[in-house]
Short mmCIF file of C-alpha atoms in Angstrom, two decimals:
data_model
loop_
_atom_site.label_atom_id
_atom_site.label_comp_id
_atom_site.label_asym_id
_atom_site.label_seq_id
_atom_site.Cartn_x
_atom_site.Cartn_y
_atom_site.Cartn_z
CA UNK A 2 71.48 -38.80 39.56
CA UNK A 3 68.50 -37.74 40.81
CA UNK A 4 65.14 -40.16 40.51
CA UNK A 5 64.81 -38.65 36.66
CA UNK A 6 67.51 -39.90 35.05
CA UNK A 7 67.69 -43.52 36.99
CA UNK A 8 64.01 -43.88 35.49
CA UNK A 9 64.36 -42.53 32.01
CA UNK A 10 68.00 -44.76 31.65
CA UNK A 11 65.72 -47.62 33.47
CA UNK A 12 63.31 -47.27 30.59
CA UNK A 13 65.48 -46.99 27.32
CA UNK A 14 67.69 -50.15 28.58
CA UNK A 15 64.46 -51.94 29.28
CA UNK A 16 62.59 -50.98 25.66
CA UNK A 17 66.70 -51.31 23.98
CA UNK A 18 66.18 -55.13 24.94
CA UNK A 19 62.58 -55.54 23.99
CA UNK A 20 63.86 -53.87 20.59
CA UNK A 21 66.12 -56.65 19.94
CA UNK A 22 64.35 -59.59 21.47
CA UNK A 23 61.76 -58.17 18.58
CA UNK A 24 64.95 -58.31 15.83
CA UNK A 25 66.15 -61.45 16.80
CA UNK A 26 62.40 -63.01 17.14
CA UNK A 27 61.73 -61.46 13.30
CA UNK A 28 65.63 -63.27 12.08
CA UNK A 29 64.49 -66.10 13.36
CA UNK A 30 61.42 -66.40 11.16
CA UNK A 31 63.90 -65.99 8.41
CA UNK A 32 64.41 -70.02 8.39
CA UNK A 33 60.74 -71.01 8.05
CA UNK A 34 60.36 -71.81 4.55
CA UNK A 35 59.79 -70.99 1.11
CA UNK A 36 58.85 -67.08 1.63
CA UNK A 37 56.32 -65.41 -1.90
CA UNK A 38 55.99 -62.12 -0.55
CA UNK A 39 58.40 -58.76 0.84
CA UNK A 40 56.60 -56.28 3.58
CA UNK A 41 59.14 -53.57 4.58
CA UNK A 42 58.21 -52.22 7.99
CA UNK A 43 60.49 -48.92 9.80
CA UNK A 44 64.34 -50.78 9.84
CA UNK A 45 63.76 -53.59 8.73
CA UNK A 46 63.48 -55.77 5.49
CA UNK A 47 61.17 -59.04 5.92
CA UNK A 48 60.37 -61.83 4.45
CA UNK A 49 57.75 -63.93 5.44
CA UNK A 50 56.55 -67.17 4.00
CA UNK A 51 52.07 -66.02 2.86
CA UNK A 52 50.89 -69.31 3.82
CA UNK A 53 52.20 -69.60 6.93
CA UNK A 54 49.25 -66.94 8.53
CA UNK A 55 50.12 -68.12 12.47
CA UNK A 56 53.79 -66.22 11.15
CA UNK A 57 51.67 -63.56 9.94
CA UNK A 58 49.90 -63.11 13.50
CA UNK A 59 52.40 -63.59 16.01
CA UNK A 60 54.80 -61.19 13.53
CA UNK A 61 52.33 -58.58 13.98
CA UNK A 62 51.30 -59.33 17.55
CA UNK A 63 55.12 -59.06 18.70
CA UNK A 64 55.13 -55.35 16.99
CA UNK A 65 51.76 -54.42 18.46
CA UNK A 66 53.47 -55.20 21.61
CA UNK A 67 56.30 -53.44 21.00
CA UNK A 68 54.89 -49.98 20.00
CA UNK A 69 52.68 -50.06 23.13
CA UNK A 70 55.91 -50.35 25.10
CA UNK A 71 57.60 -47.60 23.18
CA UNK A 72 53.78 -45.48 24.18
CA UNK A 73 54.31 -46.54 27.44
CA UNK A 74 57.86 -46.42 28.27
CA UNK A 75 56.86 -42.29 26.79
CA UNK A 76 53.94 -41.34 28.83
CA UNK A 77 56.28 -43.06 32.27
CA UNK A 78 59.13 -40.57 31.67
CA UNK A 79 56.89 -37.72 31.24
CA UNK A 80 55.72 -38.34 34.62
CA UNK A 81 59.14 -37.59 36.67
CA UNK A 82 59.11 -34.20 34.90
CA UNK A 83 58.82 -32.09 37.65
CA UNK A 84 58.19 -28.28 38.09
CA UNK A 85 62.13 -27.80 37.28
CA UNK A 86 61.42 -29.09 34.23
CA UNK A 87 58.54 -27.06 32.78
CA UNK A 88 60.17 -23.66 33.47
CA UNK A 89 63.86 -22.65 31.82
CA UNK A 90 65.29 -19.87 33.69
CA UNK A 91 68.66 -18.79 31.23
CA UNK A 92 71.12 -17.31 33.53
CA UNK A 93 71.13 -18.07 36.33
CA UNK A 94 73.29 -15.35 38.19
CA UNK A 95 70.82 -12.87 36.77
CA UNK A 96 68.42 -11.35 39.89
CA UNK A 97 66.08 -9.45 37.88
CA UNK A 98 63.82 -11.62 36.25
CA UNK A 99 61.99 -10.94 33.16
CA UNK A 100 58.53 -12.18 32.04
CA UNK A 101 58.16 -12.12 28.12
CA UNK A 102 54.38 -11.13 27.06
CA UNK A 103 54.16 -11.12 23.69
CA UNK A 104 50.85 -11.00 20.77
CA UNK A 105 47.12 -10.93 21.73
CA UNK A 106 46.27 -12.07 25.65
CA UNK A 107 44.57 -14.18 25.05
CA UNK A 108 44.50 -16.47 28.12
CA UNK A 109 45.95 -15.26 30.99
CA UNK A 110 47.61 -19.01 32.20
CA UNK A 111 51.27 -19.29 31.28
CA UNK A 112 51.85 -15.37 32.00
CA UNK A 113 50.68 -16.06 35.97
CA UNK A 114 52.09 -19.63 35.93
CA UNK A 115 55.76 -17.51 35.41
CA UNK A 116 54.77 -14.46 37.62
CA UNK A 117 54.21 -16.89 39.94
CA UNK A 118 57.26 -18.88 39.75
CA UNK A 119 59.55 -15.20 39.64
CA UNK A 120 58.02 -15.12 42.81
CA UNK A 121 58.88 -18.20 44.32
CA UNK A 122 62.60 -17.75 43.68
CA UNK A 123 64.80 -16.49 45.59
CA UNK A 124 67.28 -15.81 44.44
CA UNK A 125 65.38 -13.60 42.08
CA UNK A 126 64.78 -9.63 43.47
CA UNK A 127 62.58 -7.74 41.12
CA UNK A 128 60.84 -8.64 37.99
CA UNK A 129 60.13 -7.15 34.29
CA UNK A 130 57.69 -7.68 32.86
CA UNK A 131 58.81 -7.47 29.15
CA UNK A 132 55.14 -6.75 26.48
CA UNK A 133 54.69 -6.47 23.26
CA UNK A 134 51.17 -6.63 22.47
CA UNK A 135 48.68 -5.17 20.90
CA UNK A 136 45.98 -5.34 23.51
CA UNK A 137 43.55 -8.86 24.01
CA UNK A 138 40.50 -9.82 25.82
CA UNK A 139 39.05 -8.36 29.15
CA UNK A 140 39.04 -11.27 31.32
CA UNK A 141 42.66 -12.48 31.15
CA UNK A 142 44.02 -9.38 31.11
CA UNK A 143 42.25 -8.08 34.60
CA UNK A 144 43.57 -11.45 35.63
CA UNK A 145 46.99 -10.91 34.92
CA UNK A 146 46.66 -7.03 36.35
CA UNK A 147 45.59 -8.20 39.87
CA UNK A 148 48.62 -11.08 40.01
CA UNK A 149 50.65 -7.97 39.04
CA UNK A 150 49.77 -5.84 41.91
CA UNK A 151 49.43 -8.72 44.12
CA UNK A 152 53.72 -9.46 44.25
CA UNK A 153 54.53 -6.12 44.17
CA UNK A 154 51.86 -4.91 46.72
CA UNK A 155 53.31 -7.78 49.17
CA UNK A 156 57.01 -6.33 48.24
CA UNK A 157 58.61 -5.11 51.72
CA UNK A 158 62.72 -3.86 51.42
CA UNK A 159 62.20 -3.68 55.41
CA UNK A 160 61.10 -6.96 56.42
CA UNK A 161 62.78 -9.78 55.06
CA UNK A 162 59.88 -12.44 55.53
CA UNK A 163 57.62 -10.48 52.80
CA UNK A 164 57.42 -12.96 49.92
CA UNK A 165 56.21 -9.78 46.98
CA UNK A 166 58.67 -8.37 44.60
CA UNK A 167 58.87 -5.12 43.08
CA UNK A 168 57.49 -5.23 39.55
CA UNK A 169 58.97 -3.09 36.66
CA UNK A 170 57.16 -2.75 32.85
CA UNK A 171 58.46 -2.87 29.97
CA UNK A 172 57.58 -2.09 26.55
CA UNK A 173 58.67 -3.14 23.44
CA UNK A 174 57.71 -1.84 20.15
CA UNK A 175 53.68 -2.12 21.33
CA UNK A 176 51.83 -2.05 24.21
CA UNK A 177 48.61 -1.12 23.82
CA UNK A 178 44.85 -0.89 25.33
CA UNK A 179 45.61 -4.06 26.97
CA UNK A 180 49.79 -4.43 27.11
CA UNK A 181 49.34 -0.97 27.79
CA UNK A 182 46.94 -2.11 31.04
CA UNK A 183 49.35 -4.59 32.27
CA UNK A 184 51.99 -2.15 32.07
CA UNK A 185 50.04 0.33 33.83
CA UNK A 186 50.07 -2.70 37.09
CA UNK A 187 54.17 -2.05 37.64
CA UNK A 188 54.89 0.76 39.48
CA UNK A 189 57.01 2.24 36.48
CA UNK A 190 57.17 2.41 33.17
CA UNK A 191 60.00 2.12 30.69
CA UNK A 192 59.41 2.78 27.32
CA UNK A 193 61.37 3.43 23.93
CA UNK A 194 60.52 6.64 22.36
CA UNK A 195 59.36 4.91 18.97
CA UNK A 196 57.07 2.51 20.94
CA UNK A 197 53.87 2.36 20.27
CA UNK A 198 51.27 2.46 22.96
CA UNK A 199 47.98 4.71 24.92
CA UNK A 200 44.78 3.12 22.89
CA UNK A 201 42.91 3.26 26.69
CA UNK A 202 39.67 2.12 25.12
CA UNK A 203 37.67 -1.11 24.62
CA UNK A 204 36.21 -1.77 21.06
CA UNK A 205 33.33 -4.90 20.49
CA UNK A 206 32.52 -5.50 16.23
CA UNK A 207 29.27 -7.42 15.14
CA UNK A 208 28.65 -8.41 11.85
CA UNK A 209 25.24 -8.23 10.02
CA UNK A 210 25.23 -10.46 7.33
CA UNK A 211 21.14 -10.29 7.06
CA UNK A 212 21.01 -8.66 3.71
CA UNK A 213 24.12 -11.22 2.36
CA UNK A 214 21.70 -14.44 3.67
CA UNK A 215 18.15 -12.95 2.22
CA UNK A 216 20.75 -12.69 -1.41
CA UNK A 217 20.73 -16.04 -0.63
CA UNK A 218 17.62 -17.41 0.45
CA UNK A 219 19.26 -18.20 3.24
CA UNK A 220 16.66 -17.93 6.51
CA UNK A 221 17.59 -18.51 10.57
CA UNK A 222 15.08 -19.65 13.18
CA UNK A 223 15.99 -18.68 16.16
CA UNK A 224 14.28 -21.16 19.35
CA UNK A 225 15.16 -19.01 21.90
CA UNK A 226 14.56 -18.83 25.99
CA UNK A 227 15.62 -15.16 26.88
CA UNK A 228 14.98 -12.19 25.15
CA UNK A 229 18.56 -10.95 24.17
CA UNK A 230 19.52 -14.73 23.96
CA UNK A 231 20.40 -14.09 20.01
CA UNK A 232 22.07 -10.34 20.92
CA UNK A 233 24.81 -9.59 17.82
CA UNK A 234 23.78 -12.36 15.74
CA UNK A 235 24.71 -12.37 12.30
CA UNK A 236 21.89 -13.33 10.60
CA UNK A 237 19.90 -10.12 11.93
CA UNK A 238 20.30 -6.49 12.67
CA UNK A 239 20.51 -4.56 16.25
CA UNK A 240 18.23 -3.08 17.66
CA UNK A 241 18.06 0.13 18.77
CA UNK A 242 17.43 -1.45 22.96
CA UNK A 243 20.25 -4.22 21.96
CA UNK A 244 22.49 -0.99 21.22
CA UNK A 245 22.29 1.27 24.22
CA UNK A 246 22.38 -2.57 26.29
CA UNK A 247 25.62 -3.31 24.45
CA UNK A 248 26.95 0.48 24.69
CA UNK A 249 25.87 0.51 28.71
CA UNK A 250 28.28 -2.57 29.14
CA UNK A 251 31.56 -1.38 27.10
CA UNK A 252 30.57 2.25 29.46
CA UNK A 253 31.21 0.14 32.72
CA UNK A 254 34.22 -1.80 31.04
CA UNK A 255 36.31 1.29 29.52
CA UNK A 256 35.24 3.09 33.79
CA UNK A 257 37.23 -0.30 34.50
CA UNK A 258 40.05 0.06 32.53
CA UNK A 259 40.65 3.63 33.60
CA UNK A 260 40.01 2.66 37.11
CA UNK A 261 42.90 0.18 37.51
CA UNK A 262 45.13 3.18 35.47
CA UNK A 263 44.60 5.66 38.10
CA UNK A 264 45.16 2.98 41.31
CA UNK A 265 49.08 3.78 40.38
CA UNK A 266 49.25 6.62 37.63
CA UNK A 267 46.82 8.97 39.25
CA UNK A 268 49.13 10.92 40.78
CA UNK A 269 52.01 10.79 37.96
CA UNK A 270 49.13 11.78 34.40
CA UNK A 271 49.11 15.21 33.44
CA UNK A 272 45.83 15.02 31.72
CA UNK A 273 42.70 13.49 32.90
CA UNK A 274 42.96 10.62 32.58
CA UNK A 275 39.29 10.21 30.37
CA UNK A 276 40.96 12.33 27.42
CA UNK A 277 43.06 10.26 27.67
CA UNK A 278 41.46 7.57 27.37
CA UNK A 279 39.87 7.64 23.58
CA UNK A 280 41.49 5.20 22.29
CA UNK A 281 44.74 7.36 21.07
CA UNK A 282 47.64 6.13 19.84
CA UNK A 283 50.56 7.56 21.53
CA UNK A 284 54.80 6.97 20.98
CA UNK A 285 57.11 6.51 23.99
CA UNK A 286 57.95 10.27 24.41
CA UNK A 287 54.32 11.45 23.80
CA UNK A 288 53.63 9.55 26.90
CA UNK A 289 55.93 10.70 28.87
CA UNK A 290 54.75 13.70 28.85
CA UNK A 291 51.26 12.69 29.50
CA UNK A 292 52.27 10.29 32.38
CA UNK A 293 51.76 7.90 31.08
CA UNK A 294 55.48 6.53 30.97
CA UNK A 295 57.88 7.13 33.32
CA UNK A 296 61.25 6.91 31.70
CA UNK A 297 62.54 6.38 27.84
CA UNK A 298 65.05 3.70 27.68
CA UNK A 299 65.73 -0.50 26.09
CA UNK A 300 65.00 -3.70 28.42
CA UNK A 301 68.73 -3.06 29.26
CA UNK A 302 68.51 0.28 31.03
CA UNK A 303 65.20 -0.75 32.89
CA UNK A 304 67.64 -3.41 33.46
CA UNK A 305 71.11 -1.29 34.52
CA UNK A 306 68.38 0.90 37.15
CA UNK A 307 66.63 -1.10 38.83
CA UNK A 308 69.66 -2.97 40.19
CA UNK A 309 71.33 0.56 41.01
CA UNK A 310 67.87 1.55 42.55
CA UNK A 311 67.96 -1.59 44.49
CA UNK A 312 71.44 -2.38 45.23
CA UNK A 313 72.10 -5.44 43.92
CA UNK A 314 75.15 -7.13 44.38
CA UNK A 315 77.54 -9.18 41.82
CA UNK A 316 77.61 -7.54 38.21
CA UNK A 317 73.99 -7.05 36.68
CA UNK A 318 72.52 -9.48 34.65
CA UNK A 319 68.45 -9.89 33.40
CA UNK A 320 67.75 -13.89 34.00
CA UNK A 321 64.43 -14.69 31.06
CA UNK A 322 62.09 -16.76 33.00
CA UNK A 323 59.68 -19.31 30.19
CA UNK A 324 58.23 -22.30 29.14
CA UNK A 325 60.66 -24.96 28.37
CA UNK A 326 60.35 -25.93 25.82
CA UNK A 327 59.31 -30.11 24.75
CA UNK A 328 59.20 -32.80 21.70
CA UNK A 329 57.74 -35.63 23.50
CA UNK A 330 54.36 -37.38 22.36
CA UNK A 331 52.68 -36.42 25.27
CA UNK A 332 54.01 -32.81 24.78
CA UNK A 333 52.92 -32.79 21.17
CA UNK A 334 49.64 -33.96 21.83
CA UNK A 335 48.88 -31.38 24.39
CA UNK A 336 50.25 -28.61 21.82
CA UNK A 337 47.45 -29.93 19.18
CA UNK A 338 45.06 -29.21 22.13
CA UNK A 339 46.68 -25.68 22.47
CA UNK A 340 46.79 -25.26 18.69
CA UNK A 341 43.07 -26.23 18.87
CA UNK A 342 42.00 -23.51 21.53
CA UNK A 343 43.61 -20.56 20.45
CA UNK A 344 41.90 -21.34 16.61
CA UNK A 345 38.38 -22.33 18.90
CA UNK A 346 39.48 -18.76 20.80
CA UNK A 347 40.35 -17.09 17.34
CA UNK A 348 36.67 -18.29 15.90
CA UNK A 349 35.14 -16.56 19.43
CA UNK A 350 36.61 -13.47 18.58
CA UNK A 351 35.49 -13.23 15.14
CA UNK A 352 31.76 -13.91 17.09
CA UNK A 353 31.49 -12.20 20.14
CA UNK A 354 34.39 -10.17 21.01
CA UNK A 355 34.88 -8.35 24.39
CA UNK A 356 38.18 -6.82 23.42
CA UNK A 357 40.79 -3.85 24.20
CA UNK A 358 42.05 -4.75 20.89
CA UNK A 359 44.66 -1.63 20.01
CA UNK A 360 43.63 -0.37 17.28
#
């Protein structure tokens, strides 16, 4: 039995004893005198003598003490959680890890943690990044790209002490813009013929609401230190100089995008990267003809090919690595905090987005 299970059983038994004491105390209160009011607590119906304030006070103190103990027990159980409780590895027999990237890429933390988990897992011989994303913010996408390159570049089949793992990419329904950016970091890309990919480009959206504010007679008076501090503000039109500055920055990020693709695929492309990086959307079949994709096939075809390529022993199986879902009190608080963060990020996207969305 693990230390975690022993501690958990101890806490459960402790809380159970407290609860029994609490119930016994409540039952004793029923014989104190006449009762004129019915108060309903969860699971218990208790008659309380309204004239006896001391009894009511003691009852409330016991109840409060019980609640505090429950919170303490939940927190203590959480403390005993270790890394094995954070990650969930489905199909432990699999030697090929699958890490899923789904939806807009707005944060790098979770994907990077899963990559590091797969890297440290000695039973994992290769990693497949399963991408189903239209793109996302530039910064997080580049952070994940760098982590993929680090792990993949460190792989050396001749050196048994090497910590790296070969990383492959498998495109789902869509892997556009930032989604393709991540795929380009892998040593080989698989996609279905109908997968939507490409959209290699950068976009920023600004909304000029100055006429709307003028119509409703709303005037903003910014107080700023720095000539360009309110650049892109919805309360006024952007000047030609400001527009030029933003376009210059966009071009720099666009060059970074193209440079990172060429770092791994320059010899595979059938056309110049600048011609392919104008935001066009390609099907998986078209992308293969252009050298943006290596093979046409599903996730399972990719897994079987990798199993054969690396001469892995045993039966082919995929091992999904995910963050474990939790339902504890403090995990609920964490989830609420994460939801708030996501809403805040969505709001930021509407006002100052620097995105590589596949649109």
